Amino acid sequence: MNNLHQLLLNQITTLACSERSQLEILKESSELLKRTIFHYDWVGFYILDNQASNLILGPYTGKPTEHICIPVGKGVCGQVAQSKTLKVVQDVSKEGNYIACSVDVQSEIVVPIIKNGEFVAEIDIDSHSPSPFTLDDQEFLSAVCKILSELF
Ligand code: SME
């Protein structure tokens, strides 16, 4: 992980330990990630509902999306809820199980938030750049999700 990633992890840890509500912390984290990392154009959270059958859109930063409820298994977000493993799509035009949000989006990464072995939520990042996500992004975002899992 690079210095910027380390700095962001420190800031997110401070946020997560603050007195603010879960939703405020998630919103601030999404803002921080979007404004700091160039290739993160839409950053948001989807949270599993009580029946564990749908993902509900939580705090996000970026253009409004109509996808406020995504069934588990559907799209990249739904696949990650099912598999509980991170998924990178470097070219969304090549992904068969994909829910399009905006024509500007070229790539996407979704990282699960796991609490006590259970999938509880995920971070979803869309990019307008082609193939921008590196192993460093994967490692960094997994660390972000580990910190944020404490909020669930
Ligand atoms: N592209 C996602 C849908 C959510 S939006 O990117 C905000 C998917 O395929 O699940």
mmCIF file with all atom_site columns, C-alpha atoms and ligand atoms in Angstrom:
data_model
loop_
_atom_site.group_PDB
_atom_site.id
_atom_site.type_symbol
_atom_site.label_atom_id
_atom_site.label_alt_id
_atom_site.label_comp_id
_atom_site.label_asym_id
_atom_site.label_entity_id
_atom_site.label_seq_id
_atom_site.pdbx_PDB_ins_code
_atom_site.Cartn_x
_atom_site.Cartn_y
_atom_site.Cartn_z
_atom_site.occupancy
_atom_site.B_iso_or_equiv
_atom_site.pdbx_formal_charge
_atom_site.auth_seq_id
_atom_site.auth_comp_id
_atom_site.auth_asym_id
_atom_site.auth_atom_id
_atom_site.pdbx_PDB_model_num
ATOM   1   C CA . MET A 1 1   ? 0.000   0.000   0.000   1.00 0.00 ? 1   MET A CA 1
ATOM   2   C CA . ASN A 1 2   ? 1.256   3.490   -0.772  1.00 0.00 ? 2   ASN A CA 1
ATOM   3   C CA . ASN A 1 3   ? 1.478   6.507   1.550   1.00 0.00 ? 3   ASN A CA 1
ATOM   4   C CA . LEU A 1 4   ? -1.813  7.956   0.353   1.00 0.00 ? 4   LEU A CA 1
ATOM   5   C CA . HIS A 1 5   ? -3.559  4.680   1.138   1.00 0.00 ? 5   HIS A CA 1
ATOM   6   C CA . GLN A 1 6   ? -1.979  4.626   4.622   1.00 0.00 ? 6   GLN A CA 1
ATOM   7   C CA . LEU A 1 7   ? -3.081  8.206   5.238   1.00 0.00 ? 7   LEU A CA 1
ATOM   8   C CA . LEU A 1 8   ? -6.645  7.417   4.152   1.00 0.00 ? 8   LEU A CA 1
ATOM   9   C CA . LEU A 1 9   ? -6.746  4.317   6.363   1.00 0.00 ? 9   LEU A CA 1
ATOM   10  C CA . ASN A 1 10  ? -5.706  6.467   9.337   1.00 0.00 ? 10  ASN A CA 1
ATOM   11  C CA . GLN A 1 11  ? -8.428  9.005   8.539   1.00 0.00 ? 11  GLN A CA 1
ATOM   12  C CA . ILE A 1 12  ? -11.091 6.305   8.157   1.00 0.00 ? 12  ILE A CA 1
ATOM   13  C CA . THR A 1 13  ? -9.993  4.683   11.434  1.00 0.00 ? 13  THR A CA 1
ATOM   14  C CA . THR A 1 14  ? -10.363 8.050   13.199  1.00 0.00 ? 14  THR A CA 1
ATOM   15  C CA . LEU A 1 15  ? -13.802 8.510   11.637  1.00 0.00 ? 15  LEU A CA 1
ATOM   16  C CA . ALA A 1 16  ? -14.909 4.985   12.584  1.00 0.00 ? 16  ALA A CA 1
ATOM   17  C CA . CYS A 1 17  ? -13.869 5.612   16.211  1.00 0.00 ? 17  CYS A CA 1
ATOM   18  C CA . SER A 1 18  ? -15.748 8.913   16.378  1.00 0.00 ? 18  SER A CA 1
ATOM   19  C CA . GLU A 1 19  ? -19.108 9.469   18.042  1.00 0.00 ? 19  GLU A CA 1
ATOM   20  C CA . ARG A 1 20  ? -20.829 9.923   14.698  1.00 0.00 ? 20  ARG A CA 1
ATOM   21  C CA . SER A 1 21  ? -23.575 7.608   13.452  1.00 0.00 ? 21  SER A CA 1
ATOM   22  C CA . GLN A 1 22  ? -22.900 4.634   11.175  1.00 0.00 ? 22  GLN A CA 1
ATOM   23  C CA . LEU A 1 23  ? -24.529 6.416   8.215   1.00 0.00 ? 23  LEU A CA 1
ATOM   24  C CA . GLU A 1 24  ? -22.513 9.612   8.754   1.00 0.00 ? 24  GLU A CA 1
ATOM   25  C CA . ILE A 1 25  ? -19.273 7.643   8.939   1.00 0.00 ? 25  ILE A CA 1
ATOM   26  C CA . LEU A 1 26  ? -20.096 5.725   5.744   1.00 0.00 ? 26  LEU A CA 1
ATOM   27  C CA . LYS A 1 27  ? -21.053 8.964   3.961   1.00 0.00 ? 27  LYS A CA 1
ATOM   28  C CA . GLU A 1 28  ? -17.835 10.725  5.023   1.00 0.00 ? 28  GLU A CA 1
ATOM   29  C CA . SER A 1 29  ? -15.756 7.716   4.020   1.00 0.00 ? 29  SER A CA 1
ATOM   30  C CA . SER A 1 30  ? -17.356 7.687   0.561   1.00 0.00 ? 30  SER A CA 1
ATOM   31  C CA . GLU A 1 31  ? -16.659 11.424  0.142   1.00 0.00 ? 31  GLU A CA 1
ATOM   32  C CA . LEU A 1 32  ? -13.075 11.040  1.275   1.00 0.00 ? 32  LEU A CA 1
ATOM   33  C CA . LEU A 1 33  ? -12.394 8.170   -1.135  1.00 0.00 ? 33  LEU A CA 1
ATOM   34  C CA . LYS A 1 34  ? -14.051 9.857   -4.101  1.00 0.00 ? 34  LYS A CA 1
ATOM   35  C CA . ARG A 1 35  ? -12.329 13.208  -3.711  1.00 0.00 ? 35  ARG A CA 1
ATOM   36  C CA . THR A 1 36  ? -8.883  11.737  -2.989  1.00 0.00 ? 36  THR A CA 1
ATOM   37  C CA . ILE A 1 37  ? -8.495  8.977   -5.558  1.00 0.00 ? 37  ILE A CA 1
ATOM   38  C CA . PHE A 1 38  ? -8.762  10.109  -9.154  1.00 0.00 ? 38  PHE A CA 1
ATOM   39  C CA . HIS A 1 39  ? -10.145 6.906   -10.644 1.00 0.00 ? 39  HIS A CA 1
ATOM   40  C CA . TYR A 1 40  ? -12.934 6.543   -8.027  1.00 0.00 ? 40  TYR A CA 1
ATOM   41  C CA . ASP A 1 41  ? -15.860 8.333   -9.718  1.00 0.00 ? 41  ASP A CA 1
ATOM   42  C CA . TRP A 1 42  ? -18.771 6.906   -7.732  1.00 0.00 ? 42  TRP A CA 1
ATOM   43  C CA . VAL A 1 43  ? -18.289 5.490   -4.248  1.00 0.00 ? 43  VAL A CA 1
ATOM   44  C CA . GLY A 1 44  ? -21.160 4.010   -2.301  1.00 0.00 ? 44  GLY A CA 1
ATOM   45  C CA . PHE A 1 45  ? -22.338 1.362   0.124   1.00 0.00 ? 45  PHE A CA 1
ATOM   46  C CA . TYR A 1 46  ? -24.997 -1.302  -0.311  1.00 0.00 ? 46  TYR A CA 1
ATOM   47  C CA . ILE A 1 47  ? -26.325 -2.855  2.887   1.00 0.00 ? 47  ILE A CA 1
ATOM   48  C CA . LEU A 1 48  ? -27.935 -6.323  3.149   1.00 0.00 ? 48  LEU A CA 1
ATOM   49  C CA . ASP A 1 49  ? -31.576 -6.212  4.274   1.00 0.00 ? 49  ASP A CA 1
ATOM   50  C CA . ASN A 1 50  ? -32.942 -8.211  7.210   1.00 0.00 ? 50  ASN A CA 1
ATOM   51  C CA . GLN A 1 51  ? -34.183 -11.059 5.007   1.00 0.00 ? 51  GLN A CA 1
ATOM   52  C CA . ALA A 1 52  ? -30.726 -11.296 3.374   1.00 0.00 ? 52  ALA A CA 1
ATOM   53  C CA . SER A 1 53  ? -32.392 -11.162 -0.032  1.00 0.00 ? 53  SER A CA 1
ATOM   54  C CA . ASN A 1 54  ? -31.761 -7.605  -1.238  1.00 0.00 ? 54  ASN A CA 1
ATOM   55  C CA . LEU A 1 55  ? -29.055 -4.996  -1.086  1.00 0.00 ? 55  LEU A CA 1
ATOM   56  C CA . ILE A 1 56  ? -30.293 -1.540  -0.115  1.00 0.00 ? 56  ILE A CA 1
ATOM   57  C CA . LEU A 1 57  ? -28.414 1.549   -1.252  1.00 0.00 ? 57  LEU A CA 1
ATOM   58  C CA . GLY A 1 58  ? -26.767 3.305   1.686   1.00 0.00 ? 58  GLY A CA 1
ATOM   59  C CA . PRO A 1 59  ? -24.633 6.466   1.748   1.00 0.00 ? 59  PRO A CA 1
ATOM   60  C CA . TYR A 1 60  ? -22.811 7.311   -1.478  1.00 0.00 ? 60  TYR A CA 1
ATOM   61  C CA . THR A 1 61  ? -20.931 10.100  -3.219  1.00 0.00 ? 61  THR A CA 1
ATOM   62  C CA . GLY A 1 62  ? -21.370 10.654  -6.943  1.00 0.00 ? 62  GLY A CA 1
ATOM   63  C CA . LYS A 1 63  ? -24.258 10.946  -9.352  1.00 0.00 ? 63  LYS A CA 1
ATOM   64  C CA . PRO A 1 64  ? -27.661 9.749   -8.064  1.00 0.00 ? 64  PRO A CA 1
ATOM   65  C CA . THR A 1 65  ? -28.481 6.179   -9.085  1.00 0.00 ? 65  THR A CA 1
ATOM   66  C CA . GLU A 1 66  ? -31.859 4.542   -9.632  1.00 0.00 ? 66  GLU A CA 1
ATOM   67  C CA . HIS A 1 67  ? -30.523 1.237   -8.285  1.00 0.00 ? 67  HIS A CA 1
ATOM   68  C CA . ILE A 1 68  ? -31.626 1.587   -4.692  1.00 0.00 ? 68  ILE A CA 1
ATOM   69  C CA . CYS A 1 69  ? -32.534 -2.083  -4.252  1.00 0.00 ? 69  CYS A CA 1
ATOM   70  C CA . ILE A 1 70  ? -30.523 -4.912  -5.863  1.00 0.00 ? 70  ILE A CA 1
ATOM   71  C CA . PRO A 1 71  ? -31.475 -8.599  -5.404  1.00 0.00 ? 71  PRO A CA 1
ATOM   72  C CA . VAL A 1 72  ? -28.668 -10.833 -4.083  1.00 0.00 ? 72  VAL A CA 1
ATOM   73  C CA . GLY A 1 73  ? -27.093 -12.537 -7.125  1.00 0.00 ? 73  GLY A CA 1
ATOM   74  C CA . LYS A 1 74  ? -27.987 -9.747  -9.559  1.00 0.00 ? 74  LYS A CA 1
ATOM   75  C CA . GLY A 1 75  ? -25.328 -7.502  -11.093 1.00 0.00 ? 75  GLY A CA 1
ATOM   76  C CA . VAL A 1 76  ? -21.784 -7.162  -9.828  1.00 0.00 ? 76  VAL A CA 1
ATOM   77  C CA . CYS A 1 77  ? -23.051 -5.995  -6.426  1.00 0.00 ? 77  CYS A CA 1
ATOM   78  C CA . GLY A 1 78  ? -25.409 -8.960  -6.066  1.00 0.00 ? 78  GLY A CA 1
ATOM   79  C CA . GLN A 1 79  ? -22.689 -11.434 -7.081  1.00 0.00 ? 79  GLN A CA 1
ATOM   80  C CA . VAL A 1 80  ? -20.397 -10.147 -4.329  1.00 0.00 ? 80  VAL A CA 1
ATOM   81  C CA . ALA A 1 81  ? -23.212 -10.435 -1.758  1.00 0.00 ? 81  ALA A CA 1
ATOM   82  C CA . GLN A 1 82  ? -23.585 -14.093 -2.795  1.00 0.00 ? 82  GLN A CA 1
ATOM   83  C CA . SER A 1 83  ? -19.907 -15.075 -3.046  1.00 0.00 ? 83  SER A CA 1
ATOM   84  C CA . LYS A 1 84  ? -18.712 -12.850 -0.159  1.00 0.00 ? 84  LYS A CA 1
ATOM   85  C CA . THR A 1 85  ? -15.584 -12.206 -2.209  1.00 0.00 ? 85  THR A CA 1
ATOM   86  C CA . LEU A 1 86  ? -14.219 -9.088  -3.840  1.00 0.00 ? 86  LEU A CA 1
ATOM   87  C CA . LYS A 1 87  ? -14.898 -8.649  -7.554  1.00 0.00 ? 87  LYS A CA 1
ATOM   88  C CA . VAL A 1 88  ? -13.091 -6.446  -10.055 1.00 0.00 ? 88  VAL A CA 1
ATOM   89  C CA . VAL A 1 89  ? -14.606 -5.739  -13.474 1.00 0.00 ? 89  VAL A CA 1
ATOM   90  C CA . GLN A 1 90  ? -11.994 -3.919  -15.535 1.00 0.00 ? 90  GLN A CA 1
ATOM   91  C CA . ASP A 1 91  ? -14.334 -3.598  -18.548 1.00 0.00 ? 91  ASP A CA 1
ATOM   92  C CA . VAL A 1 92  ? -18.049 -3.520  -17.745 1.00 0.00 ? 92  VAL A CA 1
ATOM   93  C CA . SER A 1 93  ? -18.981 -4.146  -21.411 1.00 0.00 ? 93  SER A CA 1
ATOM   94  C CA . LYS A 1 94  ? -17.540 -7.672  -20.996 1.00 0.00 ? 94  LYS A CA 1
ATOM   95  C CA . GLU A 1 95  ? -19.477 -8.520  -17.810 1.00 0.00 ? 95  GLU A CA 1
ATOM   96  C CA . GLY A 1 96  ? -22.635 -10.551 -18.500 1.00 0.00 ? 96  GLY A CA 1
ATOM   97  C CA . ASN A 1 97  ? -24.210 -10.063 -15.063 1.00 0.00 ? 97  ASN A CA 1
ATOM   98  C CA . TYR A 1 98  ? -23.957 -6.281  -14.815 1.00 0.00 ? 98  TYR A CA 1
ATOM   99  C CA . ILE A 1 99  ? -26.455 -3.534  -13.950 1.00 0.00 ? 99  ILE A CA 1
ATOM   100 C CA . ALA A 1 100 ? -25.617 -0.370  -15.897 1.00 0.00 ? 100 ALA A CA 1
ATOM   101 C CA . CYS A 1 101 ? -25.832 2.910   -14.011 1.00 0.00 ? 101 CYS A CA 1
ATOM   102 C CA . SER A 1 102 ? -24.318 5.433   -16.368 1.00 0.00 ? 102 SER A CA 1
ATOM   103 C CA . VAL A 1 103 ? -22.764 5.303   -19.828 1.00 0.00 ? 103 VAL A CA 1
ATOM   104 C CA . ASP A 1 104 ? -19.650 6.966   -18.372 1.00 0.00 ? 104 ASP A CA 1
ATOM   105 C CA . VAL A 1 105 ? -18.807 3.926   -16.236 1.00 0.00 ? 105 VAL A CA 1
ATOM   106 C CA . GLN A 1 106 ? -16.082 1.728   -17.708 1.00 0.00 ? 106 GLN A CA 1
ATOM   107 C CA . SER A 1 107 ? -15.032 -0.359  -14.748 1.00 0.00 ? 107 SER A CA 1
ATOM   108 C CA . GLU A 1 108 ? -16.134 -1.340  -11.249 1.00 0.00 ? 108 GLU A CA 1
ATOM   109 C CA . ILE A 1 109 ? -14.818 -2.868  -8.031  1.00 0.00 ? 109 ILE A CA 1
ATOM   110 C CA . VAL A 1 110 ? -17.013 -4.249  -5.254  1.00 0.00 ? 110 VAL A CA 1
ATOM   111 C CA . VAL A 1 111 ? -15.544 -5.290  -1.887  1.00 0.00 ? 111 VAL A CA 1
ATOM   112 C CA . PRO A 1 112 ? -17.549 -7.143  0.775   1.00 0.00 ? 112 PRO A CA 1
ATOM   113 C CA . ILE A 1 113 ? -17.834 -5.983  4.390   1.00 0.00 ? 113 ILE A CA 1
ATOM   114 C CA . ILE A 1 114 ? -17.783 -9.115  6.528   1.00 0.00 ? 114 ILE A CA 1
ATOM   115 C CA . LYS A 1 115 ? -18.769 -9.168  10.187  1.00 0.00 ? 115 LYS A CA 1
ATOM   116 C CA . ASN A 1 116 ? -18.240 -12.381 12.203  1.00 0.00 ? 116 ASN A CA 1
ATOM   117 C CA . GLY A 1 117 ? -17.945 -14.349 8.957   1.00 0.00 ? 117 GLY A CA 1
ATOM   118 C CA . GLU A 1 118 ? -21.231 -12.996 7.591   1.00 0.00 ? 118 GLU A CA 1
ATOM   119 C CA . PHE A 1 119 ? -21.682 -10.641 4.647   1.00 0.00 ? 119 PHE A CA 1
ATOM   120 C CA . VAL A 1 120 ? -23.327 -7.449  5.964   1.00 0.00 ? 120 VAL A CA 1
ATOM   121 C CA . ALA A 1 121 ? -22.635 -4.786  3.329   1.00 0.00 ? 121 ALA A CA 1
ATOM   122 C CA . GLU A 1 122 ? -20.272 -3.820  0.534   1.00 0.00 ? 122 GLU A CA 1
ATOM   123 C CA . ILE A 1 123 ? -18.439 -0.885  -0.932  1.00 0.00 ? 123 ILE A CA 1
ATOM   124 C CA . ASP A 1 124 ? -19.095 -0.295  -4.627  1.00 0.00 ? 124 ASP A CA 1
ATOM   125 C CA . ILE A 1 125 ? -16.807 1.894   -6.733  1.00 0.00 ? 125 ILE A CA 1
ATOM   126 C CA . ASP A 1 126 ? -17.414 2.863   -10.354 1.00 0.00 ? 126 ASP A CA 1
ATOM   127 C CA . SER A 1 127 ? -14.707 4.351   -12.528 1.00 0.00 ? 127 SER A CA 1
ATOM   128 C CA . HIS A 1 128 ? -14.779 6.291   -15.780 1.00 0.00 ? 128 HIS A CA 1
ATOM   129 C CA . SER A 1 129 ? -11.270 4.981   -16.534 1.00 0.00 ? 129 SER A CA 1
ATOM   130 C CA . PRO A 1 130 ? -10.619 1.691   -18.341 1.00 0.00 ? 130 PRO A CA 1
ATOM   131 C CA . SER A 1 131 ? -8.854  -1.044  -16.285 1.00 0.00 ? 131 SER A CA 1
ATOM   132 C CA . PRO A 1 132 ? -7.810  1.272   -13.431 1.00 0.00 ? 132 PRO A CA 1
ATOM   133 C CA . PHE A 1 133 ? -7.989  -1.116  -10.472 1.00 0.00 ? 133 PHE A CA 1
ATOM   134 C CA . THR A 1 134 ? -4.708  -2.618  -9.229  1.00 0.00 ? 134 THR A CA 1
ATOM   135 C CA . LEU A 1 135 ? -3.875  -5.195  -6.565  1.00 0.00 ? 135 LEU A CA 1
ATOM   136 C CA . ASP A 1 136 ? -3.012  -2.180  -4.427  1.00 0.00 ? 136 ASP A CA 1
ATOM   137 C CA . ASP A 1 137 ? -6.623  -0.940  -4.734  1.00 0.00 ? 137 ASP A CA 1
ATOM   138 C CA . GLN A 1 138 ? -7.856  -4.398  -3.738  1.00 0.00 ? 138 GLN A CA 1
ATOM   139 C CA . GLU A 1 139 ? -5.603  -4.534  -0.698  1.00 0.00 ? 139 GLU A CA 1
ATOM   140 C CA . PHE A 1 140 ? -6.437  -0.969  0.298   1.00 0.00 ? 140 PHE A CA 1
ATOM   141 C CA . LEU A 1 141 ? -10.212 -1.336  -0.059  1.00 0.00 ? 141 LEU A CA 1
ATOM   142 C CA . SER A 1 142 ? -10.171 -4.657  1.814   1.00 0.00 ? 142 SER A CA 1
ATOM   143 C CA . ALA A 1 143 ? -8.463  -2.822  4.699   1.00 0.00 ? 143 ALA A CA 1
ATOM   144 C CA . VAL A 1 144 ? -11.103 -0.053  4.505   1.00 0.00 ? 144 VAL A CA 1
ATOM   145 C CA . CYS A 1 145 ? -13.891 -2.652  4.679   1.00 0.00 ? 145 CYS A CA 1
ATOM   146 C CA . LYS A 1 146 ? -12.237 -4.340  7.663   1.00 0.00 ? 146 LYS A CA 1
ATOM   147 C CA . ILE A 1 147 ? -12.218 -1.042  9.568   1.00 0.00 ? 147 ILE A CA 1
ATOM   148 C CA . LEU A 1 148 ? -15.824 -0.253  8.606   1.00 0.00 ? 148 LEU A CA 1
ATOM   149 C CA . SER A 1 149 ? -17.042 -3.753  9.572   1.00 0.00 ? 149 SER A CA 1
ATOM   150 C CA . GLU A 1 150 ? -16.792 -2.592  13.200  1.00 0.00 ? 150 GLU A CA 1
ATOM   151 C CA . LEU A 1 151 ? -19.800 -0.325  12.548  1.00 0.00 ? 151 LEU A CA 1
ATOM   152 C CA . PHE A 1 152 ? -22.159 -3.226  11.827  1.00 0.00 ? 152 PHE A CA 1
HETATM 153 N N1 . SME B 2 .   ? -23.157 -1.700  -11.508 1.00 0.00 ? 1   SME B N1 1
HETATM 154 C C1 . SME B 2 .   ? -23.703 -2.273  -10.316 1.00 0.00 ? 1   SME B C1 1
HETATM 155 C C2 . SME B 2 .   ? -24.989 -1.585  -9.929  1.00 0.00 ? 1   SME B C2 1
HETATM 156 C C3 . SME B 2 .   ? -24.832 -0.508  -8.935  1.00 0.00 ? 1   SME B C3 1
HETATM 157 S S1 . SME B 2 .   ? -24.262 0.927   -9.577  1.00 0.00 ? 1   SME B S1 1
HETATM 158 O O1 . SME B 2 .   ? -22.897 0.744   -10.103 1.00 0.00 ? 1   SME B O1 1
HETATM 159 C C4 . SME B 2 .   ? -24.283 2.178   -8.474  1.00 0.00 ? 1   SME B C4 1
HETATM 160 C C5 . SME B 2 .   ? -23.919 -3.757  -10.494 1.00 0.00 ? 1   SME B C5 1
HETATM 161 O O2 . SME B 2 .   ? -23.717 -4.295  -11.588 1.00 0.00 ? 1   SME B O2 1
HETATM 162 O O3 . SME B 2 .   ? -24.287 -4.403  -9.528  1.00 0.00 ? 1   SME B O3 1
#
